[in-house]
Tab-separated table of C-alpha atoms in Angstrom:
chain	number	residue	atom	x	y	z
A	100	MET	CA	0.000	0.000	0.000
A	101	HIS	CA	1.412	3.379	-0.928
A	102	SER	CA	0.550	6.673	0.914
A	103	THR	CA	1.002	10.131	-0.467
A	104	PRO	CA	3.375	12.270	1.723
A	105	GLU	CA	1.936	15.532	3.059
A	106	PRO	CA	3.728	18.740	2.101
A	107	ALA	CA	5.615	20.178	5.158
A	108	ALA	CA	6.964	23.448	3.736
A	109	ALA	CA	3.696	25.402	3.590
A	110	PRO	CA	2.675	25.018	7.260
A	111	ASN	CA	6.160	26.052	8.461
A	112	LYS	CA	5.954	29.307	6.562
A	113	ALA	CA	2.578	30.119	8.072
A	114	ARG	CA	3.830	29.556	11.671
A	115	ARG	CA	6.817	31.918	11.402
A	116	TRP	CA	4.772	35.127	11.134
A	117	PRO	CA	3.386	35.137	14.720
A	118	TRP	CA	6.875	34.730	16.136
A	119	ILE	CA	8.244	37.571	14.060
A	120	LEU	CA	5.362	39.799	15.166
A	121	CYS	CA	6.007	38.993	18.853
A	122	VAL	CA	9.689	39.790	18.492
A	123	LEU	CA	8.906	43.143	16.854
A	124	ILE	CA	6.462	44.064	19.656
A	125	ALA	CA	8.994	43.091	22.330
A	126	VAL	CA	11.706	45.185	20.675
A	127	ALA	CA	9.343	48.186	20.511
A	128	VAL	CA	8.390	47.828	24.189
A	129	LEU	CA	12.009	47.565	25.236
A	130	SER	CA	12.916	50.618	23.172
A	131	VAL	CA	10.169	52.714	24.750
A	132	THR	CA	11.131	51.523	28.232
A	133	LEU	CA	14.774	52.356	27.612
A	134	VAL	CA	13.885	55.861	26.418
A	135	LEU	CA	11.724	56.495	29.526
A	136	VAL	CA	14.452	55.256	31.864
A	137	LEU	CA	17.017	57.507	30.221
A	138	LEU	CA	14.711	60.553	30.509
A	139	GLY	CA	14.027	59.780	34.185
A	140	ASN	CA	17.719	59.512	34.971
A	141	GLU	CA	18.407	62.791	33.194
A	142	ARG	CA	15.735	64.616	35.236
A	143	ALA	CA	16.955	63.083	38.490
A	144	GLY	CA	20.478	64.108	37.666
A	145	SER	CA	19.457	67.726	36.993
A	146	ALA	CA	17.427	67.829	40.221
A	147	GLY	CA	20.353	66.401	42.159
A	148	ALA	CA	22.638	69.016	40.651
A	149	ALA	CA	20.238	71.777	41.619
A	150	GLY	CA	19.975	70.359	45.153
A	151	ALA	CA	23.720	70.133	45.351
A	152	SER	CA	24.067	73.761	44.239
A	153	LYS	CA	21.547	74.818	46.872
A	154	SER	CA	23.198	72.824	49.620
A	155	THR	CA	26.550	74.408	48.906
A	156	VAL	CA	25.172	77.733	50.141
A	157	SER	CA	24.409	76.882	53.759
A	158	PRO	CA	22.320	79.378	55.795
A	159	CYS	CA	24.055	78.150	58.956
A	160	ARG	CA	26.898	79.951	60.634
A	161	SER	CA	29.317	77.357	59.276
A	162	LYS	CA	28.930	76.262	55.639
A	163	ASP	CA	29.895	72.750	56.690
A	164	LEU	CA	26.599	72.426	58.585
A	165	LYS	CA	23.149	71.732	57.240
A	166	PRO	CA	19.817	72.802	58.752
A	167	PRO	CA	18.641	72.513	61.430
A	168	CYS	CA	21.408	74.528	62.996
A	169	GLN	CA	21.927	77.667	65.016
A	170	GLY	CA	22.069	80.800	62.915
A	171	VAL	CA	22.500	84.439	63.799
A	172	ASN	CA	19.994	85.330	66.544
A	173	GLY	CA	17.923	82.231	65.813
A	174	TRP	CA	17.677	78.756	64.335
A	175	VAL	CA	17.661	77.591	60.726
A	176	LEU	CA	15.134	74.778	60.477
A	177	ALA	CA	15.277	71.671	58.286
A	178	ASP	CA	12.945	73.197	55.684
A	179	GLY	CA	15.239	76.220	55.349
A	180	SER	CA	12.954	78.597	57.280
A	181	TYR	CA	14.361	80.839	59.988
A	182	GLU	CA	13.096	81.000	63.564
A	183	SER	CA	14.282	84.036	65.467
A	184	THR	CA	15.176	83.745	69.137
A	185	THR	CA	15.445	87.501	69.575
A	186	ARG	CA	12.605	88.781	71.712
A	187	THR	CA	11.690	92.434	71.767
A	188	PRO	CA	11.704	93.515	75.413
A	189	PRO	CA	8.437	95.001	76.653
A	190	PRO	CA	8.436	98.749	77.021
A	191	ALA	CA	9.519	99.960	80.420
A	192	TYR	CA	6.672	100.830	82.732
A	193	VAL	CA	6.295	104.531	83.227
A	194	ALA	CA	4.144	105.524	86.142
A	195	PRO	CA	1.509	108.067	85.228
A	196	THR	CA	2.489	111.479	86.388
A	197	THR	CA	0.009	113.675	88.140
A	198	PRO	CA	0.551	117.384	88.226
A	199	SER	CA	1.945	118.428	91.572
A	200	LEU	CA	-0.464	120.561	93.516
A	201	PRO	CA	0.733	123.433	95.638
A	202	PRO	CA	0.355	122.706	99.343
A	203	LEU	CA	-2.612	124.163	101.167
A	204	ALA	CA	-1.920	127.162	103.355
A	205	PRO	CA	-3.967	128.909	106.072
A	206	ALA	CA	-4.384	131.859	103.689
A	207	ASP	CA	-6.451	129.578	101.398
A	208	PHE	CA	-9.239	129.455	104.011
A	209	THR	CA	-11.487	131.747	105.941
A	210	LEU	CA	-12.792	130.745	109.353
A	211	GLU	CA	-15.713	132.360	111.119
A	212	LEU	CA	-17.714	131.582	114.255
A	213	LYS	CA	-21.372	130.734	113.956
A	214	THR	CA	-23.364	131.388	117.161
A	215	TYR	CA	-25.961	128.748	118.007
A	216	SER	CA	-27.060	130.151	121.359
A	217	LYS	CA	-26.298	133.175	123.527
A	218	GLN	CA	-27.493	134.069	127.036
A	219	CYS	CA	-26.361	137.278	128.705
A	220	PHE	CA	-26.671	138.278	132.370
A	221	GLY	CA	-26.390	142.059	132.288
A	222	SER	CA	-22.969	143.221	133.322
A	223	ALA	CA	-22.021	139.687	134.401
A	224	GLY	CA	-21.326	138.599	130.824
A	225	CYS	CA	-22.770	135.981	128.452
A	226	ASN	CA	-22.744	132.240	127.836
A	227	LEU	CA	-22.317	131.326	124.157
A	228	VAL	CA	-22.299	128.137	122.057
A	229	VAL	CA	-20.291	128.669	118.871
A	230	GLU	CA	-19.165	126.531	115.961
A	231	PRO	CA	-16.439	127.323	113.408
A	232	ALA	CA	-17.502	127.699	109.749
A	233	LEU	CA	-14.717	126.873	107.291
A	234	THR	CA	-14.622	128.234	103.740
A	235	TYR	CA	-12.068	127.255	101.079
A	236	LYS	CA	-11.166	129.813	98.418
A	237	GLY	CA	-10.341	127.205	95.774
A	238	THR	CA	-12.292	124.368	94.122
A	239	ALA	CA	-13.705	121.339	95.904
A	240	ASP	CA	-11.673	118.961	93.671
A	241	ALA	CA	-8.416	120.676	94.586
A	242	MET	CA	-9.361	120.508	98.250
A	243	LEU	CA	-10.197	116.799	97.958
A	244	SER	CA	-6.911	115.954	96.228
A	245	HIS	CA	-4.957	116.804	99.382
A	246	GLY	CA	-6.582	114.033	101.432
A	247	MET	CA	-7.397	114.518	105.091
A	248	CYS	CA	-6.174	117.769	106.613
A	249	SER	CA	-6.193	119.160	110.137
A	250	LEU	CA	-6.728	122.829	110.885
A	251	THR	CA	-5.992	124.252	114.329
A	252	TYR	CA	-7.618	127.512	115.435
A	253	ASP	CA	-7.788	129.819	118.460
A	254	ILE	CA	-10.975	131.372	119.875
A	255	THR	CA	-10.481	134.490	121.961
A	256	GLY	CA	-13.041	136.236	124.231
A	257	ASP	CA	-13.656	133.544	126.825
A	258	GLU	CA	-13.159	134.721	130.414
A	259	SER	CA	-10.855	131.759	131.063
A	260	GLY	CA	-8.526	132.658	128.188
A	261	THR	CA	-7.886	131.467	124.650
A	262	VAL	CA	-9.627	128.273	123.561
A	263	THR	CA	-7.572	126.178	121.103
A	264	ASP	CA	-9.291	123.494	119.051
A	265	THR	CA	-8.791	121.464	115.854
A	266	LEU	CA	-11.109	120.451	113.016
A	267	THR	CA	-10.428	117.953	110.214
A	268	PHE	CA	-11.665	117.867	106.631
A	269	VAL	CA	-11.527	115.694	103.504
A	270	GLY	CA	-12.695	117.746	100.578
A	271	THR	CA	-15.816	119.585	101.691
A	272	ASN	CA	-16.590	117.053	104.423
A	273	VAL	CA	-15.626	118.823	107.669
A	274	THR	CA	-15.546	117.194	111.103
A	275	LEU	CA	-15.740	119.674	114.004
A	276	HIS	CA	-17.480	120.311	117.300
A	277	ARG	CA	-18.998	123.281	119.079
A	278	SER	CA	-17.408	125.253	121.875
A	279	VAL	CA	-19.099	126.691	124.995
A	280	LEU	CA	-17.785	130.104	125.999
A	281	SER	CA	-18.379	132.458	128.907
A	282	THR	CA	-17.506	136.120	128.305
A	283	PRO	CA	-16.665	138.483	131.137
A	284	SER	CA	-18.950	141.131	129.684
A	285	SER	CA	-21.799	141.387	127.232
A	286	LYS	CA	-19.632	143.776	125.248
A	287	THR	CA	-16.760	141.287	124.904
A	288	LYS	CA	-16.004	140.478	121.274
A	289	VAL	CA	-15.471	136.787	120.437
A	290	SER	CA	-13.180	136.041	117.461
A	291	VAL	CA	-11.418	133.111	115.824
A	292	LYS	CA	-8.040	132.813	114.095
A	293	ILE	CA	-6.385	129.985	112.125
A	294	VAL	CA	-3.162	128.899	113.796
A	295	SER	CA	-1.876	126.063	111.600
A	296	LEU	CA	-2.817	123.678	108.779
A	297	SER	CA	-1.484	120.170	108.280
A	298	CYS	CA	-2.078	117.858	105.297
A	299	PRO	CA	-0.337	114.512	104.556
């Protein structure tokens, strides 16, 4: 029995084309990958060069140091920013000045006696109850600014002699008391005079 041999050349030719196509695709992919890698290396190299040029100029006191480090009046941080350690001192406290007031003097006041009661006994004299009335020639605010003051005064006309007493005042608020006098005659004149003035 005799069999006819099958042709082998035609199928081999048809199978070569897929392999050639795969090789061409692989070569193209490798070429593109190689180009991308070369571009990436070039960019990294330029960035490294720029970083190197920046790092050569150190903001620290010594160019051998890199941030963070101590700079002039502060610290250079890792990101290159500067943090100052210089603090501006607070302004010195200045106490408010008040205008100096002239001291009070006895001449700034007038003092009179106000009679509350009077009983006379002919030629034998009179019994009187008097109270001093103080008047300030300036303003009430100026009087108040001096604090508490003491004013000493003399009353003459009493048959026993001069009566010395003291009143105090803060502003227009006066603290005083009345005096009981006995005159030797109904014609005796009773008067008052400021002796001294004392303020703190």
